[in-house]
XYZ file of C-alpha atoms in Angstrom:
571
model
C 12.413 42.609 14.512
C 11.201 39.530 12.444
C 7.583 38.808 11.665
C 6.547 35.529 13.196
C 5.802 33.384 10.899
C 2.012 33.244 9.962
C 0.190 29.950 11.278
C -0.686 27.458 8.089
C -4.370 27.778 7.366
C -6.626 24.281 6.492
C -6.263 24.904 2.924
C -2.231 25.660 3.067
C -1.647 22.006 4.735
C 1.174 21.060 2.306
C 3.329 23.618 0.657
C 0.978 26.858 -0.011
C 0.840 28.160 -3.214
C 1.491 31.462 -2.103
C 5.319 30.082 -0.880
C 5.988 28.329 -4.044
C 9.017 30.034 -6.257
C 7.764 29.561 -10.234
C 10.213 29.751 -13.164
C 7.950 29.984 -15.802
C 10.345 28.957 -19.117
C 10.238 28.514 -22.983
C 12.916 27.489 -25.154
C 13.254 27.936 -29.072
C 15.618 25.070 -30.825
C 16.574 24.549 -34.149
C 13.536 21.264 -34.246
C 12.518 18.924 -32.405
C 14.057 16.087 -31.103
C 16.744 16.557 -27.626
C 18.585 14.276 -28.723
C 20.103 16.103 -32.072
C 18.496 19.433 -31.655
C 20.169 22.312 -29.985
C 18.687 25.450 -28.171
C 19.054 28.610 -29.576
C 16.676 30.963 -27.292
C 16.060 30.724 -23.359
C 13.194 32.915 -21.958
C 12.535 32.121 -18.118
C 10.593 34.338 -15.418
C 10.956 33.802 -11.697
C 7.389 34.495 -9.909
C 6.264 33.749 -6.633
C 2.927 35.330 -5.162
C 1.789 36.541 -8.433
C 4.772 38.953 -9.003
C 7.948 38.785 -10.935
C 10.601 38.334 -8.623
C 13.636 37.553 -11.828
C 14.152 37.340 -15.130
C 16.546 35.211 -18.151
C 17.072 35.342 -21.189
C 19.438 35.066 -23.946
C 20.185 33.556 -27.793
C 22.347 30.687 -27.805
C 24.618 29.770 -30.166
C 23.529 26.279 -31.526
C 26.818 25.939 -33.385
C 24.847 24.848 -36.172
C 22.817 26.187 -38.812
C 19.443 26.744 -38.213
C 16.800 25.187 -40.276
C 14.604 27.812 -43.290
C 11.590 26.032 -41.539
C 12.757 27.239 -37.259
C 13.669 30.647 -39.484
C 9.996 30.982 -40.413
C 8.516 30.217 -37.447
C 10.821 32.099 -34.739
C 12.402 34.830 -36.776
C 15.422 33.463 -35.213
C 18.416 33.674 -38.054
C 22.180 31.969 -38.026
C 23.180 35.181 -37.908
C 21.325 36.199 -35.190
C 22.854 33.441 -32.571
C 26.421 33.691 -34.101
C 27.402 36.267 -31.586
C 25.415 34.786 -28.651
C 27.152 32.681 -25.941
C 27.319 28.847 -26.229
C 25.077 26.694 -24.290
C 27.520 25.179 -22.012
C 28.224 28.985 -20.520
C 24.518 29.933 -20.159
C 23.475 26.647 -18.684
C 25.234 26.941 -15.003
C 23.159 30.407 -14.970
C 20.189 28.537 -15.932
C 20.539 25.579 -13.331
C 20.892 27.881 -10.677
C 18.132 30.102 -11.780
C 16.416 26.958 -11.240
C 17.392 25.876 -8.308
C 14.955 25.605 -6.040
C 11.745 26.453 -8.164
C 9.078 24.738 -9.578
C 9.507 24.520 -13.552
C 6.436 25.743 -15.547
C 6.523 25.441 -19.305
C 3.538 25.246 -22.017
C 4.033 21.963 -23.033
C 6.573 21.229 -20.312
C 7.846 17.821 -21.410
C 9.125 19.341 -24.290
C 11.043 22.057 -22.678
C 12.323 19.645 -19.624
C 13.551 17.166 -22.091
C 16.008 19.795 -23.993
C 17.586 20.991 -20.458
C 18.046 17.263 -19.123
C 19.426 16.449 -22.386
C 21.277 19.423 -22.246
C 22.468 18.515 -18.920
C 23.398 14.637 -19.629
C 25.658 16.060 -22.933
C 27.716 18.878 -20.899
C 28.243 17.310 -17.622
C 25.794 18.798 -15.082
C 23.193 16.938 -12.332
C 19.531 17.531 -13.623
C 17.952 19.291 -10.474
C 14.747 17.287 -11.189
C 12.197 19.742 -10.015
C 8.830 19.594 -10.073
C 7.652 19.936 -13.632
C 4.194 21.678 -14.180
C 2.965 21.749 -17.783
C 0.493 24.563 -18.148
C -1.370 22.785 -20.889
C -2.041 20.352 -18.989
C -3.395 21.975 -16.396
C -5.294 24.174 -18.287
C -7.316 20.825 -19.752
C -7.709 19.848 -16.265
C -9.499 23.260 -14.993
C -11.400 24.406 -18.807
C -14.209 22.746 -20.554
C -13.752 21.852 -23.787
C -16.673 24.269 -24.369
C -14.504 26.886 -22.711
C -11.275 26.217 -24.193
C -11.508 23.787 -27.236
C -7.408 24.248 -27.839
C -5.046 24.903 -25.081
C -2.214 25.493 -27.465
C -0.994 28.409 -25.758
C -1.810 31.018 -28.431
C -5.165 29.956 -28.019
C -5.585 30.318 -24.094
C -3.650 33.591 -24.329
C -6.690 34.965 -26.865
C -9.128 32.944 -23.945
C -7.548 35.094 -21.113
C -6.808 38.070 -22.407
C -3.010 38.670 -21.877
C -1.152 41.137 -22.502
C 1.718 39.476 -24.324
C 1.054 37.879 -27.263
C 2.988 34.696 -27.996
C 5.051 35.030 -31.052
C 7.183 31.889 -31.197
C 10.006 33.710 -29.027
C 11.179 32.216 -25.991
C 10.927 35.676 -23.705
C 7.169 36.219 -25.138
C 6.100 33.000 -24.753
C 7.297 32.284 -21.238
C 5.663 35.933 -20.338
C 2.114 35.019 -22.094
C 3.324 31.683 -20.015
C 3.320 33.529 -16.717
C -0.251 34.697 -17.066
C -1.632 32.298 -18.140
C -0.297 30.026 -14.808
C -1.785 33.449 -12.905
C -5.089 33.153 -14.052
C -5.280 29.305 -14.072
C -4.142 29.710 -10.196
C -7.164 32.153 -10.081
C -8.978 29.477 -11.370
C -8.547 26.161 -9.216
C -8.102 27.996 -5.561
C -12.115 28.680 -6.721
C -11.425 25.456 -6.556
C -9.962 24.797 -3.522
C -6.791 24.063 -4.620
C -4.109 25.733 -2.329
C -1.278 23.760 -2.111
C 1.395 22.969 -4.554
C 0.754 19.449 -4.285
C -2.553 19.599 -5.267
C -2.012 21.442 -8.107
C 1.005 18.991 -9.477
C -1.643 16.506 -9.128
C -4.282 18.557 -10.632
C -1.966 19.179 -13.407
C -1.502 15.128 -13.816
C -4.530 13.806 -14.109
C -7.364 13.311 -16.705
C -10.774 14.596 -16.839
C -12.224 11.264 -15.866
C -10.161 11.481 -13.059
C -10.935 15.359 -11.995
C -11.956 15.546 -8.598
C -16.070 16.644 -8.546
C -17.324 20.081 -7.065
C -18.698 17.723 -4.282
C -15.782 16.220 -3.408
C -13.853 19.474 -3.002
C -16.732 21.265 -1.239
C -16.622 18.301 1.365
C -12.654 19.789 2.210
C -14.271 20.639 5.156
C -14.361 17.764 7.320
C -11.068 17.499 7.305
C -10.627 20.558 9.950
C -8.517 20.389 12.970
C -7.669 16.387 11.528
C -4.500 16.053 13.957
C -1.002 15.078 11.698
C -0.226 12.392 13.973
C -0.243 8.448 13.629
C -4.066 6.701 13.808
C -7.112 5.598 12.434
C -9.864 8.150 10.264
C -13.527 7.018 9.911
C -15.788 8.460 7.618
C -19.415 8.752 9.134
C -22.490 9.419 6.777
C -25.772 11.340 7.741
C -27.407 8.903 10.352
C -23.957 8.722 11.534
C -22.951 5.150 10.462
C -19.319 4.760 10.004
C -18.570 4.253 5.851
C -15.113 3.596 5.604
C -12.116 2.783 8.150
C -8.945 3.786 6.927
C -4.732 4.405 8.690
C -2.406 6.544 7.810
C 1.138 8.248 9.449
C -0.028 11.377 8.960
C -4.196 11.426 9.570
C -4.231 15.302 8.248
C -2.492 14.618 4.898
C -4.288 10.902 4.280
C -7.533 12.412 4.966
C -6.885 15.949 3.181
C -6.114 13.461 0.188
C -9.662 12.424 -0.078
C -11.130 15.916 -1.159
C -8.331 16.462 -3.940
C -7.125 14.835 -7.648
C -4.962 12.262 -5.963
C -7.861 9.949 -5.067
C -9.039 7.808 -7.826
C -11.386 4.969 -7.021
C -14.361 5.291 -7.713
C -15.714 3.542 -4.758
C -14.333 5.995 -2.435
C -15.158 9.076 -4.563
C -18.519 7.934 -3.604
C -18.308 7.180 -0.462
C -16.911 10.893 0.240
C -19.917 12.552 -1.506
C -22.002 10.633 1.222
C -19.794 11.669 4.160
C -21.002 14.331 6.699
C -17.796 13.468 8.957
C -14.295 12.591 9.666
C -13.590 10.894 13.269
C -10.044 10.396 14.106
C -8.169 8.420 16.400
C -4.924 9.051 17.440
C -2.202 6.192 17.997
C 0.722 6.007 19.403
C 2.770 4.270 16.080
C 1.658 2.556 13.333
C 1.125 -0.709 14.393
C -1.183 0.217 17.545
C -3.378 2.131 14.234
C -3.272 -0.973 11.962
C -4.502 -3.129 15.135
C -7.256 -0.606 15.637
C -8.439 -0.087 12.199
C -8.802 -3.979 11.955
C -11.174 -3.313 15.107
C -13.140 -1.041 13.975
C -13.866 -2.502 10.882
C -14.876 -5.485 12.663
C -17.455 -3.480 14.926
C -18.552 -1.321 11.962
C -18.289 -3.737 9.336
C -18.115 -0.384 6.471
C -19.500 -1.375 3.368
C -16.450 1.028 1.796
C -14.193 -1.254 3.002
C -13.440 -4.121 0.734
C -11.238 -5.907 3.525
C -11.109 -7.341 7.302
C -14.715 -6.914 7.548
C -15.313 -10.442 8.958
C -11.956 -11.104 11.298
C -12.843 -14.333 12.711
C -14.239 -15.877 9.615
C -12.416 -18.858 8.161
C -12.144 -22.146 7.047
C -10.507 -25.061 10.219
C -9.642 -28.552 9.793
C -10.466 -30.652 12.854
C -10.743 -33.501 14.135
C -13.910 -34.783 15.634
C -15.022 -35.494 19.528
C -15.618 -39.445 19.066
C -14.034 -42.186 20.167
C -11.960 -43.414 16.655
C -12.170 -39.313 15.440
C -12.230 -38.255 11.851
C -11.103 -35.041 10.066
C -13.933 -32.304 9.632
C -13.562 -28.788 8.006
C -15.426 -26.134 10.529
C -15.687 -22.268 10.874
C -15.363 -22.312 14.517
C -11.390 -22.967 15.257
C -11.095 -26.232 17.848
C -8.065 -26.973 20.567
C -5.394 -28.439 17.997
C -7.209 -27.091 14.073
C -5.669 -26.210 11.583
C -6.162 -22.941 9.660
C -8.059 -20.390 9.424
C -7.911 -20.908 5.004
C -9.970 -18.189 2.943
C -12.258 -21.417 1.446
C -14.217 -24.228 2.516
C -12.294 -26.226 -0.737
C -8.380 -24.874 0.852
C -9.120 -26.650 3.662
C -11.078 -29.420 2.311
C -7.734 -29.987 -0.181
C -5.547 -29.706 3.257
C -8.007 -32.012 4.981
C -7.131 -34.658 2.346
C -3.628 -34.021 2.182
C -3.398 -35.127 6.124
C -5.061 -38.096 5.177
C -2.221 -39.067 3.135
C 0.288 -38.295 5.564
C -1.798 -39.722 8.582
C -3.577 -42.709 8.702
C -7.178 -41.519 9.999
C -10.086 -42.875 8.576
C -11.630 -41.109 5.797
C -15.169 -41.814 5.689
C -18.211 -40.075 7.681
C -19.078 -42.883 10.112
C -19.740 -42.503 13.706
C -18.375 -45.589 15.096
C -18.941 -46.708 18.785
C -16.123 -47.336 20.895
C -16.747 -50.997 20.879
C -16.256 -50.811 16.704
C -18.397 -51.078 13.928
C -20.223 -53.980 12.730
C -20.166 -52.958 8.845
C -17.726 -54.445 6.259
C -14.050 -52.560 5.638
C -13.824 -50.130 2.815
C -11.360 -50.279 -0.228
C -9.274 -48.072 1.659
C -8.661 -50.967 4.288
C -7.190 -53.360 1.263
C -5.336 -50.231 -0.029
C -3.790 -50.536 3.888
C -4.834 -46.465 4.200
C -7.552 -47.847 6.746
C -7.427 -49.976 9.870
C -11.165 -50.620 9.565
C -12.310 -49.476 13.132
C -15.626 -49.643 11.206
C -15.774 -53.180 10.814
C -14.267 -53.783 14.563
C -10.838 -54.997 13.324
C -8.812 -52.169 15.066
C -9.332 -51.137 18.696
C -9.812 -47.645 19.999
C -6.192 -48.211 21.438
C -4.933 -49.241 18.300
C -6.472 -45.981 16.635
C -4.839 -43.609 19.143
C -1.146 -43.289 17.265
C -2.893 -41.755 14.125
C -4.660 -39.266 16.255
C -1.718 -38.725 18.122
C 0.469 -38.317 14.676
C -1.694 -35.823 13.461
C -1.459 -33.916 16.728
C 2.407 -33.745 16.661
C 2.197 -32.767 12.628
C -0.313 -29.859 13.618
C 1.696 -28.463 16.395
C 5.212 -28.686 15.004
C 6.122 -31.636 17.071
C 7.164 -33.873 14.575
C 7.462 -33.346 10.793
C 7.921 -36.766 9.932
C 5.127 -37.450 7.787
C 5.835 -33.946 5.510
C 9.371 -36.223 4.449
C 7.335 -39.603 3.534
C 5.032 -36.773 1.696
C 7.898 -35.789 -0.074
C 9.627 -39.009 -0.699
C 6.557 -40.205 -2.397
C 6.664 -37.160 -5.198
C 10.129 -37.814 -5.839
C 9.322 -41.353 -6.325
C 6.547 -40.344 -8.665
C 8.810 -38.210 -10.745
C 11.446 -40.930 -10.781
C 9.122 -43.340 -12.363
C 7.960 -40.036 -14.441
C 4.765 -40.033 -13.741
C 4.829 -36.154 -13.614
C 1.083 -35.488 -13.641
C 0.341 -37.241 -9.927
C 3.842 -35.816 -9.267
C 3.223 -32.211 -9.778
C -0.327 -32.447 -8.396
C 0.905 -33.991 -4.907
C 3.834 -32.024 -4.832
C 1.119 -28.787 -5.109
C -0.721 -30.540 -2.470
C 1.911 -30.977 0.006
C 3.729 -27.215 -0.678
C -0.467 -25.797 0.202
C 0.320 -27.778 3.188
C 3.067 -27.192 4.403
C 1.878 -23.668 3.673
C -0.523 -23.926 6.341
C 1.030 -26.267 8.446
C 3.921 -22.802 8.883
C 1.177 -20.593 9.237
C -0.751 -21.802 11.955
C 2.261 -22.960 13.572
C 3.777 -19.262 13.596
C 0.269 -17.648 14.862
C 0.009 -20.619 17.418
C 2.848 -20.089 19.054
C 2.590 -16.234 19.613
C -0.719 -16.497 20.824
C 0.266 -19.499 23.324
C 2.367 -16.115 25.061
C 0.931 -14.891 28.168
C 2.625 -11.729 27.863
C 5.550 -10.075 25.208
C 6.963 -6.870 25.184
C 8.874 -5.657 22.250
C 10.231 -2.298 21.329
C 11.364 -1.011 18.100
C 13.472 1.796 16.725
C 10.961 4.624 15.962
C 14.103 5.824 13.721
C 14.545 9.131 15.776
C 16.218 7.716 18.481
C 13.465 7.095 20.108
C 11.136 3.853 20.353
C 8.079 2.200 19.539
C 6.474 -0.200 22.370
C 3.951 -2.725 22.040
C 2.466 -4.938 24.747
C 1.266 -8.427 23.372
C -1.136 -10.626 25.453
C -2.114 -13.914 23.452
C -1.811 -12.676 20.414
C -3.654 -9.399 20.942
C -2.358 -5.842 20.751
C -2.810 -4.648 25.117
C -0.924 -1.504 25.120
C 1.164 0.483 22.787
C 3.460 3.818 23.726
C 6.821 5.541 22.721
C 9.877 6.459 24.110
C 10.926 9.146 22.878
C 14.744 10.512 22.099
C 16.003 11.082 25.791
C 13.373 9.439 27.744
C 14.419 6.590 29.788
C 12.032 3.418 28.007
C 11.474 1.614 30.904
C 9.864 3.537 32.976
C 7.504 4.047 29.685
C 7.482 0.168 29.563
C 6.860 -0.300 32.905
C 3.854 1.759 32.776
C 2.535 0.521 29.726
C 2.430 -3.465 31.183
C 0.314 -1.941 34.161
C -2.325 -0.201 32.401
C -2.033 -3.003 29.811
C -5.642 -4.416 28.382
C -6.817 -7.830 30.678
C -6.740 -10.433 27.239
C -9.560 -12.911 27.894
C -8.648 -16.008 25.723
C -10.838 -17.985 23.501
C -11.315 -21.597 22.036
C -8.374 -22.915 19.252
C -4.807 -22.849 18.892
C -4.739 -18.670 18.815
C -6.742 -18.465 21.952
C -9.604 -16.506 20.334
C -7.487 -13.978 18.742
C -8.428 -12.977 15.613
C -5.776 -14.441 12.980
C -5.167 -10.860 10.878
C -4.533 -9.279 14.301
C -1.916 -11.987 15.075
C 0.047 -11.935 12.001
C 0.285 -7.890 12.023
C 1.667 -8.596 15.597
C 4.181 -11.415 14.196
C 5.099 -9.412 11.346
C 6.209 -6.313 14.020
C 8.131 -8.248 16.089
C 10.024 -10.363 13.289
C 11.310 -7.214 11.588
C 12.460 -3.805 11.254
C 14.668 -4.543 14.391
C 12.279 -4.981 16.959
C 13.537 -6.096 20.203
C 11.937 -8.518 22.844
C 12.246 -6.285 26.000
C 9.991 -8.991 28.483
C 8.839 -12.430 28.045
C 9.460 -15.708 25.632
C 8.948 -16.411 22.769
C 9.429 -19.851 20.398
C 8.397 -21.533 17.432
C 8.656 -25.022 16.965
C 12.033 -26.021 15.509
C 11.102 -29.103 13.730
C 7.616 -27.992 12.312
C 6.497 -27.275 8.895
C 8.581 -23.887 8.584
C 11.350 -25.627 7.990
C 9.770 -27.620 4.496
C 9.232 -23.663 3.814
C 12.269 -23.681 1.057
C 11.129 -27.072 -0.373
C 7.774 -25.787 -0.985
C 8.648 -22.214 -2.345
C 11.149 -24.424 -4.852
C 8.552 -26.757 -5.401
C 5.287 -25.274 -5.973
C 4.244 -22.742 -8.860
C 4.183 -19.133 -8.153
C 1.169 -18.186 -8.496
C -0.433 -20.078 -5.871
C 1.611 -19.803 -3.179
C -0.010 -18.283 -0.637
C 0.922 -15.368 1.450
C 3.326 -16.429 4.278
C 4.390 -14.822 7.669
């Protein structure tokens, strides 16, 4: 009767080290380039769990002569290899020798290069295993102090092996074999027990090296589910430190404590972490929704990003009787925004000026009209002059009214007289107003899309879209003004809309909010627009429209028109 198998401990999440299948391998060539060298001597071990488990090795005919200088070293003569099979009949043997294994090799680029070159000139695939150089490795586990060469030779005298290296392939890659045994010894002191630690391990610099704190804090990432959702990292009076998602919450947060995490900011954040606080999510949008939550309730100072949802930058117009552009932070019935800066929408702010003719200046003007003189901008015939009582509150209205169709995708008239004025710039080559208008307009029309897009998902009282989860199954999200309200699966076999059914009735109540996204916070919006515009996702219940004559469709103009590297980031 079989053995069950035995349950994965903490440390063997990944692919133990004790289940891991070593070749351990050393060639001998005739110098040293791939390219125009040959092989000449194969020594290879198979080892898994500390024992030998196979052996290979052989001369090789080159089919040249070998060098006086290889003589010297190796001991390897012409004469020696002339009776010795030809590499193209010992390297099936090899490859399947191979197969399957993890590649060791002091030095291992050098030895990997010969067999895919090797490979490449006689017709065979490369495997491409994973490639672990034991020199490497052994700079990432010794102190120079320790081990001030880890030319193999050396760490052989260091550990005290049993087989010397000589310079010949089947002593090397046995002095090879324990010197990977007592480096293994070595890092699961460590707490390195999986084989992708150690390939990372193996990669990286000191600099880099994870710190005995950071490993000894492996802890807190016991009985982390491997499931879809959000991780938090609390310190010692409990506060949360960073917010972070993942597809697989054991390996993302396992990752923390090990050679694969480099920033510096987070190294330190997971020496002050006492512990890890999971939530589980149904897919990955319902845990990118919720980790932009909780870093708005936490606000962690690890977290570089999201911290402040609902901050922005709106254009808007005023609450007067002949109203005037302002730029705001709190989002109005019929804004425009959010932008990251007070000067983005300050630029857009005077870019509707020139495609709308609203007054410009700062005065509050009664409804009866002003009494002071007209501007410049009245002779220019950009101003009606409501300030000097020569246009009626009436006779203001169509400018406000302009602006409102622009804003909400209504009527995208004014973008084409925006337009027709660069081109007649450029025609009369004045390229320098050209260029900076046309740059204008494409910011814009940028923001013009944007908005438009986020407005018109959060107008939706209620969507319901589902999305292949690609196991036959599928992902479900219920949308409520722009807001995440429920998220499930369905998975391979289950009926969905019984799941969907049940998810709209247990669905979160969305309470809106002022502006044109109903209160919803604008990041949370565009993850939700992003969902249901790709990947395949399906509208299952409810409407959904965007305006057909807004700014989206300048998008193309302004992508052609503006320079790449301010474009901004579009839905």
């Amino acid at each position: 009767m079989t053995a069950p198998p035995a349950q994965l401990s903490f440390d063997e999440l990944g692919t133990p080290l004790r289940e891991v299948t070593f070749v351990v391998l050393d060639l001998e060539t005739t110098g040293g380039s791939a390219q125009r060298d040959s092989i000449t001597e194969i020594g290879a071990f198979k080892v898994r769990g500390g024992e030998r488990i196979g052996e290979l090795s052989t001369l090789v005919d080159p089919g040249v002569g070998i060098p006086p200088g290889i003589v010297a070293l190796t001991g390897i003569t012409t004469a020696m290899v002339q009776s010795a099979p030809p590499l193209p009949a010992v390297l099936p043997a090899l490859l399947e020798f191979l197969r399957g294994s993890v590649l060791v090799a002091h030095n291992a680029p050098f030895d990997s290069g010969f067999l895919r070159a090797a490979c490449e000139r006689h017709g065979h695939a490369w495997p491409r295993p994973p490639v672990l150089c034991t020199a490497r490795l052994a700079r990432a586990v010794l102190t120079r102090d320790e081990a001030p060469s880890v030319r193999l030779g050396a760490l052989a005298r260091h550990f005290g092996t049993a087989t010397t290296p000589d310079h010949r392939a089947p002593a090397d890659a046995a002095a090879t074999v324990e010197v990977l045994h007592h480096l293994l010894e070595r890092i699961g002191n460590l707490g390195v027990q999986s084989l992708e630690e150690l390939l990372a391990m193996a990669r990286d610099s000191a600099p880099h090296r994870p710190t005995t704190a950071q490993r000894r804090k492996r802890v807190l990432a016991r009985g982390v589910p491997s499931a879809p959702g959000v991780y938090l990292f609390r310190g010692a009076r409990d506060e949360v430190l960073y917010v972070g998602t993942s597809g697989d919450l054991a390996r993302r947060v396992r990752s923390y404590f090990t050679a694969g995490e480099r920033r510096r900011r987070v190294r330190d954040m997971v020496t002050l972490a006492e512990r890890v606080e999971t939530v589980v999510c149904a897919h990955a949008l319902e845990a990118s929704v919720r980790e932009l939550r909780l870093i708005a309730a936490h606000r962690p100072r690890y977290n570089r990003r999201s911290r402040n949802p609902h901050r922005g930058w709106w254009v808007a117009t005023t609450v007067e009787p002949f109203p005037r552009l302002t730029v705001v932070t709190t989002p109005r019935e019929g804004a425009l925004g959010p932008f990251g800066s007070r000067r983005a929408a300050t630029t857009a702010a005077e870019t509707l000026l020139d495609a709308v003719p609203l007054r410009g200046c700062t005065l509050r003007i009664p409804a009866r009209g002003g009494t002071a003189g007209p501007c410049v901008l009245h002779g220019l015939g950009r101003c009606g002059a409501p300030c000097a009582g020569l246009q009626s509150v009436d006779e203001y209205a169509p400018a406000v009214h302009a602006l409102t169709r622009l804003v909400e995708g209504r009527d995208a008239t004014a973008i084409g007289r925006l337009a027709d004025v660069v081109d007649a710039l450029a025609a009369r080559e004045r390229f320098e107003d050209a260029a900076r208008r046309r740059d204008r307009l494409a910011g814009l029309i940028t923001a013009l899309a944007r908005t438009q897009r986020l407005a018109a998902l959060a107008a939706v009282e209620e969507l319901v879209g589902a999305r292949p989860d690609g196991r036959g199954g599928w992902e479900v999200a219920v949308l409520r003004h722009g807001r995440l309200a429920a998220a499930g699966v369905a998975p391979r076999g289950t009926p969905p809309m019984p799941v969907i059914d049940a998810l709209r009735l247990g669905a979160t109540t969305v309470l809106t909010g002022p502006g044109p996204l109903h209160g919803a916070p604008p990041e949370e919006v565009r993850l939700l627009h992003r969902w249901l515009a790709t990947g395949g996702t399906r509208l299952v219940h409810g409407h959904w429209a965007e305006p057909a004559r807004g700014a989206p469709s300048w998008e193309a103009w302004a992508a052609r028109a503006r320079p790449l590297e301010v474009v901004h980031d579009r839905l």
